[in-house]
Coordinates of C-alpha atoms in Angstrom, one line a residue:
M102 CA 4.8 7.7 16.1
I103 CA 2.0 6.7 13.7
V104 CA -0.2 3.8 14.6
F105 CA -2.1 1.8 11.9
Q106 CA -5.0 -0.6 12.6
F107 CA -6.3 -3.0 9.9
T108 CA -9.6 -4.8 10.2
Q109 CA -11.8 -6.5 7.7
A110 CA -14.7 -4.2 6.6
A111 CA -17.2 -7.0 7.4
T112 CA -20.2 -4.7 7.2
T113 CA -19.4 -3.4 3.8
P114 CA -18.2 -6.1 1.5
I115 CA -18.2 -5.3 -2.2
A116 CA -20.8 -7.1 -4.4
S117 CA -19.8 -8.5 -7.8
P118 CA -21.7 -11.0 -9.8
C119 CA -20.6 -14.5 -10.8
L120 CA -22.2 -15.8 -14.0
A121 CA -23.6 -19.3 -14.2
A122 CA -21.5 -21.1 -16.8
Q123 CA -23.0 -22.6 -19.9
K124 CA -21.0 -25.8 -19.2
N125 CA -19.2 -27.1 -16.2
V126 CA -16.3 -24.9 -15.2
Q127 CA -14.3 -25.6 -12.1
P128 CA -13.2 -22.8 -9.8
V129 CA -9.6 -21.7 -10.4
N130 CA -7.2 -20.8 -7.6
G131 CA -10.0 -20.5 -5.0
H132 CA -11.8 -17.8 -7.0
V133 CA -15.2 -18.8 -8.4
S134 CA -15.4 -16.5 -11.4
M135 CA -18.0 -18.8 -13.0
M136 CA -20.4 -21.1 -11.2
S137 CA -20.8 -24.6 -12.7
T138 CA -24.3 -25.1 -11.2
R139 CA -26.9 -22.9 -9.6
S140 CA -28.2 -23.5 -6.2
G141 CA -31.8 -23.5 -5.2
S142 CA -31.5 -20.1 -3.5
E143 CA -33.5 -17.0 -4.4
K144 CA -33.0 -15.6 -7.9
S145 CA -30.5 -12.7 -8.0
I146 CA -31.8 -9.3 -8.9
F147 CA -30.0 -6.7 -11.0
Q148 CA -32.3 -3.9 -12.3
P149 CA -30.3 -0.6 -12.2
K150 CA -31.7 2.6 -13.7
K151 CA -28.4 4.4 -13.6
V152 CA -24.9 3.0 -14.2
L153 CA -21.6 4.9 -13.7
I154 CA -18.8 3.6 -16.0
L155 CA -15.3 4.2 -14.6
T156 CA -12.9 4.0 -17.5
K157 CA -9.2 3.4 -17.2
L158 CA -6.7 5.9 -18.5
T159 CA -5.1 4.2 -21.5
R160 CA -1.4 4.3 -21.9
Y161 CA -1.9 6.5 -25.0
E162 CA -3.9 9.0 -22.9
F163 CA -1.3 8.9 -20.2
E164 CA 1.5 9.8 -22.6
K165 CA -0.7 12.5 -24.1
K166 CA -1.1 14.1 -20.7
V167 CA 2.6 13.8 -19.9
H168 CA 3.6 15.3 -23.2
D169 CA 0.8 17.8 -23.6
D170 CA 3.0 20.4 -25.3
V171 CA 4.0 18.3 -28.3
S172 CA 2.4 17.4 -31.6
E173 CA 1.2 13.9 -32.6
T174 CA 4.3 13.4 -34.8
Q175 CA 6.6 14.5 -32.0
L176 CA 4.9 12.2 -29.6
E177 CA 5.4 9.3 -32.0
K178 CA 9.1 10.1 -32.2
I179 CA 9.4 10.4 -28.4
L180 CA 7.8 7.0 -27.8
N181 CA 9.6 5.2 -30.6
R182 CA 12.9 6.6 -29.4
R183 CA 12.1 5.2 -25.9
G184 CA 11.3 1.8 -27.3
S185 CA 7.5 2.0 -27.1
N186 CA 5.4 1.2 -30.1
Y187 CA 3.3 4.3 -30.8
N188 CA 1.0 2.5 -33.3
R189 CA 0.3 -0.4 -30.9
L190 CA -0.5 2.1 -28.1
L191 CA -2.9 4.0 -30.4
K192 CA -4.6 0.8 -31.6
K193 CA -5.1 -0.4 -28.0
H194 CA -6.5 3.0 -27.1
E195 CA -9.0 2.9 -30.0
L196 CA -10.0 -0.7 -29.1
H197 CA -10.7 0.3 -25.5
H198 CA -12.9 3.2 -26.6
Q199 CA -14.8 1.0 -29.0
Y200 CA -15.5 -1.4 -26.1
L201 CA -16.5 1.6 -24.0
Q202 CA -18.9 2.7 -26.6
K203 CA -20.3 -0.8 -26.9
I204 CA -21.0 -0.8 -23.1
S205 CA -22.7 2.5 -23.2
E206 CA -24.8 1.5 -26.3
E207 CA -26.0 -1.8 -24.7
L208 CA -26.9 -0.1 -21.5
S209 CA -28.9 2.5 -23.4
R210 CA -30.6 -0.3 -25.4
A211 CA -31.7 -1.8 -22.1
G212 CA -33.2 1.5 -21.0
I213 CA -30.4 2.2 -18.5
E214 CA -28.9 5.7 -18.2
S215 CA -25.1 5.8 -18.0
R216 CA -22.2 8.2 -17.5
I217 CA -18.5 7.7 -18.3
V218 CA -15.9 9.1 -15.9
Q219 CA -12.1 8.8 -15.6
R220 CA -10.3 8.3 -12.3
F221 CA -10.0 12.1 -11.9
D222 CA -13.8 12.5 -11.8
Y223 CA -14.6 9.3 -9.8
T224 CA -16.0 11.2 -6.8
S225 CA -18.5 10.4 -4.1
E226 CA -21.0 12.6 -5.9
A227 CA -20.7 10.6 -9.1
I228 CA -21.0 7.3 -7.2
D229 CA -24.1 8.5 -5.3
W230 CA -25.8 9.3 -8.6
A231 CA -25.5 5.6 -9.8
D232 CA -27.3 2.4 -8.8
A233 CA -24.2 0.3 -9.9
V234 CA -20.7 0.9 -11.1
F235 CA -19.1 -0.7 -14.1
S236 CA -15.3 -0.6 -14.3
A237 CA -14.0 -0.6 -17.9
G238 CA -10.3 -1.6 -18.0
G239 CA -8.6 -4.4 -16.1
D240 CA -8.2 -5.5 -12.5
G241 CA -6.6 -2.2 -11.5
T242 CA -9.6 -0.3 -12.6
F243 CA -11.9 -2.7 -10.7
L244 CA -9.8 -2.2 -7.6
M245 CA -10.1 1.6 -7.8
A246 CA -13.9 1.3 -8.4
A247 CA -14.3 -0.8 -5.4
S248 CA -12.2 1.4 -3.1
K249 CA -14.7 4.2 -2.9
I250 CA -17.9 2.1 -2.5
H251 CA -19.0 2.2 1.2
N252 CA -22.1 0.0 1.2
R253 CA -23.0 -3.5 0.0
D254 CA -26.0 -2.3 -1.9
K255 CA -24.1 -0.8 -4.8
P256 CA -22.5 -3.5 -6.9
V257 CA -19.3 -3.2 -8.9
I258 CA -19.0 -5.1 -12.2
G259 CA -15.7 -5.3 -13.9
I260 CA -15.4 -5.4 -17.7
N261 CA -12.0 -6.3 -19.2
T262 CA -11.7 -4.0 -22.2
D263 CA -8.3 -5.5 -23.3
P264 CA -8.9 -9.3 -23.4
E265 CA -5.8 -9.9 -25.4
G266 CA -3.4 -8.0 -23.1
S267 CA -5.0 -8.3 -19.7
E268 CA -6.2 -11.3 -17.7
G269 CA -9.0 -9.6 -15.9
Y270 CA -9.3 -12.0 -13.0
M271 CA -11.9 -9.9 -11.2
C272 CA -13.8 -9.0 -14.3
L273 CA -17.1 -10.6 -15.2
M274 CA -16.2 -11.7 -18.7
R275 CA -12.5 -12.3 -18.2
K276 CA -11.1 -12.8 -21.8
D277 CA -14.3 -12.5 -23.8
S278 CA -14.4 -9.9 -26.5
Q279 CA -16.9 -7.0 -26.7
E280 CA -19.2 -9.0 -29.0
H281 CA -20.3 -11.0 -26.0
F282 CA -21.2 -8.0 -23.8
G283 CA -24.8 -7.6 -24.9
A284 CA -25.6 -11.2 -24.1
T285 CA -23.8 -11.0 -20.8
L286 CA -25.7 -7.8 -19.8
Q287 CA -29.0 -9.6 -20.6
R288 CA -28.1 -12.5 -18.4
L289 CA -27.4 -10.1 -15.6
L290 CA -30.8 -8.3 -16.1
N291 CA -32.5 -11.8 -16.2
G292 CA -31.0 -12.7 -12.9
D293 CA -28.9 -15.5 -14.3
F294 CA -26.0 -15.1 -11.9
Q295 CA -25.1 -15.2 -8.2
W296 CA -23.6 -12.4 -6.1
L297 CA -20.1 -12.7 -4.7
F298 CA -19.4 -10.4 -1.7
R299 CA -15.7 -9.6 -1.5
Q300 CA -14.3 -8.6 1.9
R301 CA -12.2 -5.4 2.1
I302 CA -9.7 -3.9 4.5
R303 CA -10.6 -0.9 6.7
I304 CA -7.6 1.3 7.8
T305 CA -7.5 3.5 10.9
V306 CA -4.5 5.8 11.5
T307 CA -3.6 7.4 14.8
G308 CA -0.9 10.0 15.2
D309 CA 0.0 13.5 16.5
N310 CA -0.7 15.0 13.1
G311 CA -3.4 12.6 11.9
V312 CA -3.0 11.0 8.5
G313 CA -0.7 13.6 7.0
D314 CA -0.3 14.1 3.3
S315 CA -1.9 11.7 0.9
V316 CA -0.8 11.1 -2.7
E317 CA -2.6 9.4 -5.5
L318 CA 0.3 7.5 -7.0
H319 CA -1.3 7.2 -10.5
D320 CA -1.8 11.0 -10.6
Q321 CA 1.7 11.6 -9.2
Q322 CA 3.1 9.7 -12.2
L323 CA 1.9 12.5 -14.4
N324 CA 4.4 14.8 -12.7
R325 CA 7.2 12.6 -13.9
H326 CA 9.2 13.1 -10.7
P327 CA 10.9 9.9 -9.4
S328 CA 10.0 8.8 -5.9
T329 CA 13.6 9.3 -4.8
S330 CA 13.4 13.1 -5.6
R331 CA 12.4 13.9 -2.0
W332 CA 16.1 13.3 -1.1
T333 CA 17.4 15.6 -3.8
D334 CA 17.6 19.2 -2.7
N335 CA 17.2 20.8 -6.2
L336 CA 14.0 18.9 -6.8
R337 CA 12.4 19.2 -3.5
S338 CA 10.8 22.6 -4.3
Q339 CA 9.3 21.0 -7.5
S340 CA 7.5 18.2 -5.7
P341 CA 3.8 18.1 -6.7
E342 CA 1.2 19.6 -4.4
R343 CA -0.4 17.0 -2.2
S344 CA -4.0 16.9 -1.3
Q345 CA -5.5 16.1 2.1
P346 CA -8.1 13.4 1.9
K347 CA -11.6 13.8 3.3
T348 CA -11.7 12.0 6.5
S349 CA -13.8 11.5 9.6
R350 CA -11.8 12.5 12.6
K351 CA -12.1 12.1 16.3
R352 CA -9.7 13.2 19.0
V353 CA -8.3 10.7 21.5
K354 CA -6.5 12.1 24.6
T355 CA -3.4 10.1 25.4
S356 CA -2.0 12.5 28.1
P357 CA -3.2 15.7 29.9
S358 CA -0.8 17.8 27.7
K359 CA -1.1 16.1 24.3
E360 CA -3.9 15.0 22.0
R361 CA -3.6 12.4 19.3
I362 CA -5.8 12.3 16.2
T363 CA -7.5 9.1 15.0
V364 CA -8.5 9.0 11.3
E365 CA -10.5 6.3 9.5
L366 CA -9.3 6.4 5.9
P367 CA -12.0 7.2 3.3
V368 CA -11.1 4.3 1.0
L369 CA -11.3 0.5 1.6
A370 CA -8.7 -1.8 0.2
L371 CA -10.0 -4.7 -1.8
N372 CA -6.7 -6.4 -2.7
E373 CA -3.9 -5.5 -0.2
V374 CA -2.0 -2.8 1.6
F375 CA 1.8 -2.4 2.1
I376 CA 3.7 -0.6 4.8
G377 CA 7.3 0.0 4.3
E378 CA 10.0 2.6 3.7
S379 CA 9.7 4.7 0.6
L380 CA 13.3 4.0 -0.3
S381 CA 13.3 0.3 -0.9
S382 CA 16.9 -0.2 0.1
R383 CA 16.2 1.0 3.6
V384 CA 15.1 -1.4 6.3
S385 CA 11.5 -0.9 7.7
Y386 CA 11.3 -0.7 11.5
Y387 CA 8.0 -1.1 13.3
E388 CA 6.0 -2.8 16.0
I389 CA 3.2 -5.2 15.1
Q390 CA 0.4 -6.8 17.0
I391 CA -1.7 -9.7 15.6
D392 CA -5.2 -9.8 17.1
D393 CA -4.7 -9.8 20.9
E394 CA -1.2 -11.1 20.9
K395 CA 1.8 -9.2 22.4
M396 CA 3.2 -6.2 20.5
L397 CA 6.5 -7.2 18.9
K398 CA 9.3 -5.1 17.3
Q399 CA 10.3 -6.1 13.8
K400 CA 12.7 -5.1 11.0
S401 CA 12.0 -6.2 7.5
S402 CA 11.6 -5.1 3.9
G403 CA 8.0 -4.2 4.8
L404 CA 4.7 -5.8 5.6
T405 CA 1.8 -6.8 3.3
I406 CA -1.8 -7.4 4.5
C407 CA -4.4 -8.8 2.1
T408 CA -7.9 -10.1 1.7
G409 CA -9.0 -13.3 0.1
T410 CA -9.2 -11.4 -3.2
G411 CA -5.5 -10.3 -2.8
S412 CA -4.3 -13.8 -1.7
T413 CA -3.8 -14.7 -5.4
S414 CA -1.7 -11.7 -6.1
W415 CA 1.4 -10.2 -4.3
Y416 CA 0.9 -12.2 -1.1
F417 CA 0.8 -15.4 -3.1
N418 CA 4.0 -14.5 -5.1
I419 CA 5.9 -13.6 -2.0
N420 CA 5.2 -16.9 -0.3
K421 CA 4.9 -19.5 -3.1
L422 CA 7.3 -22.3 -3.5
T423 CA 8.9 -23.5 -6.8
D424 CA 9.5 -27.1 -7.8
Q425 CA 13.2 -26.5 -7.3
C426 CA 12.6 -25.4 -3.7
V427 CA 10.5 -28.5 -3.0
Y428 CA 13.1 -30.7 -4.7
D429 CA 16.0 -29.3 -2.6
L430 CA 13.9 -29.6 0.7
M431 CA 13.0 -33.2 -0.1
K432 CA 16.7 -34.0 -0.8
I433 CA 17.8 -32.5 2.5
V434 CA 15.1 -34.4 4.4
S435 CA 16.1 -37.7 2.7
D436 CA 19.8 -37.2 3.6
K437 CA 19.2 -35.8 7.1
C438 CA 16.5 -38.4 8.2
N439 CA 18.1 -41.3 6.2
V440 CA 14.8 -42.0 4.4
S441 CA 14.2 -42.5 0.7
L442 CA 11.9 -39.9 -0.8
P443 CA 11.0 -39.8 -4.5
V444 CA 13.0 -36.6 -5.2
N445 CA 13.5 -37.5 -8.8
D446 CA 9.8 -38.0 -9.5
K447 CA 8.9 -34.7 -11.1
S448 CA 5.2 -35.2 -10.9
I449 CA 5.3 -35.8 -7.1
V450 CA 7.5 -32.8 -6.6
S451 CA 5.2 -30.7 -8.7
D452 CA 2.1 -32.0 -6.8
I453 CA 3.6 -31.1 -3.4
C454 CA 4.5 -27.7 -4.7
K455 CA 1.0 -27.0 -6.0
Q456 CA -0.6 -28.3 -2.8
F457 CA 1.5 -26.0 -0.6
N458 CA 0.8 -23.0 -2.9
Q459 CA -2.9 -23.7 -3.0
K460 CA -3.1 -23.4 0.8
L461 CA -1.9 -19.8 0.5
I462 CA -5.2 -18.8 -1.2
F463 CA -8.5 -18.3 0.6
D464 CA -12.0 -17.3 -0.6
P465 CA -12.6 -13.5 -1.3
D466 CA -15.8 -13.6 0.9
L467 CA -14.0 -15.0 4.0
P468 CA -13.9 -12.4 6.8
Q469 CA -10.2 -12.6 7.6
L470 CA -6.9 -10.9 6.7
A471 CA -3.6 -12.5 5.7
F472 CA -0.3 -10.9 6.6
C473 CA 3.2 -11.4 5.3
V474 CA 6.5 -10.0 6.6
R475 CA 8.9 -9.5 3.6
D476 CA 12.6 -10.5 4.2
P477 CA 12.4 -10.4 8.1
V478 CA 15.5 -9.6 10.0
F479 CA 16.1 -12.2 12.7
N480 CA 18.9 -11.9 15.2
A481 CA 19.6 -11.7 19.0
T482 CA 17.8 -8.3 19.1
F483 CA 14.9 -9.3 16.9
P484 CA 14.0 -12.9 17.6
A485 CA 12.2 -15.1 15.0
T486 CA 8.5 -14.5 14.8
R487 CA 5.7 -15.7 12.5
Q488 CA 6.5 -14.6 8.9
R489 CA 2.9 -15.0 7.7
G490 CA -0.5 -15.9 9.0
H491 CA -4.1 -14.9 9.4
A492 CA -5.9 -12.4 11.6
T493 CA -9.0 -10.4 12.1
R494 CA -7.2 -7.3 13.4
I495 CA -3.6 -6.1 12.9
C496 CA -2.0 -3.1 14.6
V497 CA 1.3 -1.6 13.4
K498 CA 3.3 1.2 15.1
S499 CA 5.6 2.7 12.6
R500 CA 9.1 3.6 13.7
G501 CA 10.2 4.3 10.2
Y502 CA 12.3 7.2 8.8
D503 CA 10.1 7.8 5.7
A504 CA 7.6 5.0 5.8
H505 CA 4.5 5.0 3.7
L506 CA 1.2 3.1 3.6
V507 CA 0.3 2.0 0.1
R508 CA -3.0 0.6 -1.2
N509 CA -2.1 -1.5 -4.2
Q510 CA -4.1 -1.3 -7.4
Q511 CA -2.5 -1.9 -10.8
D512 CA -3.9 -2.6 -14.2

C-alpha cells in the first residue's frame, strides 16, 4: 500500500510580481494580476544579474521531434492529412521565437545575462545559476518553472508568448504583445510592482518500494504510445524507459521484519495534483484523512487537491454551478416548501450562480489546500462524506489497481 501526504509548502512559496496598473483595474476571480493602487509598504526590489528563460516546446517543435525522420514537405502532408494546419503551426512557432528573442535582447540591453533552456534542460544546475526564472510560453510553462524552485528568494516571472491563443492567467503581461515587454521589464527594474507569494503543495510518499517509477508525461508523449498500452501484451515491451527521480529518502520502521521508505518528492505543485486510476473507466479505491479527522474509505473517479492558484482551474470547473442548475434547484425549493421564488428572473438566477462559484476561489497566497472527490460512490458500504472542503494536511492510502499521482501542468 502506498501512502501519500499533502501539505502546503508554507516555507517555500513561489514569488511572482504583480504590476501596478496605470488605471484602476479590479481583481478578477480572486486573483490580483494587476494592483489598482500601491500601498505604503517598502518598495519592491528586482535587480537580477542572471536570468534563466524556460521556453515552451512549440507544437511545431513537438511534431518535428515526433516525426524526426521525415522531410518538411512530408511533415506538412502528415499534419494536413490529420486536420492540423501546418502553416498556422509554423507561424505560431516563428512568433514565439521572435518573442523569445525580444526577451533576450531586452535583458541584454538592461545589462542582465540570460540563458534559454527547454524543458529537457531545465535542471537544478541551470536554476542555481540564475537569480530569477522567466517562463516563456503560457500557464503550463509557468507551472513547470515553479515546480523546481525550492526557495522564496528566486522569483518566477511568466511571459505569455502567444497572447492571441493563450490566456496567460499567471503571466505578468497577460494578453499584451511583445512590443510592451521592454517597458514592462523597466517597471520591474524600477520596483514599480508588488510581490505575490503563491503557495504550493508538498507531497510525501511512503511505501514498501518508495516512490516507484516516475514519468514526465510531456516527454512520454514523444513516444506516441497511448496510456492504455500497458494492458496490451504486444506493446508492453515497447514501453519507454522510465527514470527514477532524485529524492531525499529516510527509512521508517513499521515492524521488526519490514521497512517502509518515505520519500519527499523533489517537485512542488503550484496548481493541483490528482490521484486516480490510470484507466479512467476504473473506479479509484483509497482511504483518506483530512487533517486530524478519522481515516475513511472511499470509491470515486479520483481525488483532486489544489492551492489557491489552482482553485480557478480544474477544481473550479468540477464544482461550479450553471444557471440551469440554480434554476432547477430554485424551482424544486419553490414547489417543496410552497414558497414563491423568482425562478424566472434570469438576473437573480445568474447572480446566485456567480455568488456560489465565486466562493470556490481563494487567494493564491492563502496557506490552505482545497480537495474535491470526483463522482463519489455513496452506498451502504461507503456512506456519504464531504465531497469537497479545505485542509492544511491530507493523507491518502491508495488501494488502487494501477493508480497514479499526477501533477497537472498544461499550456
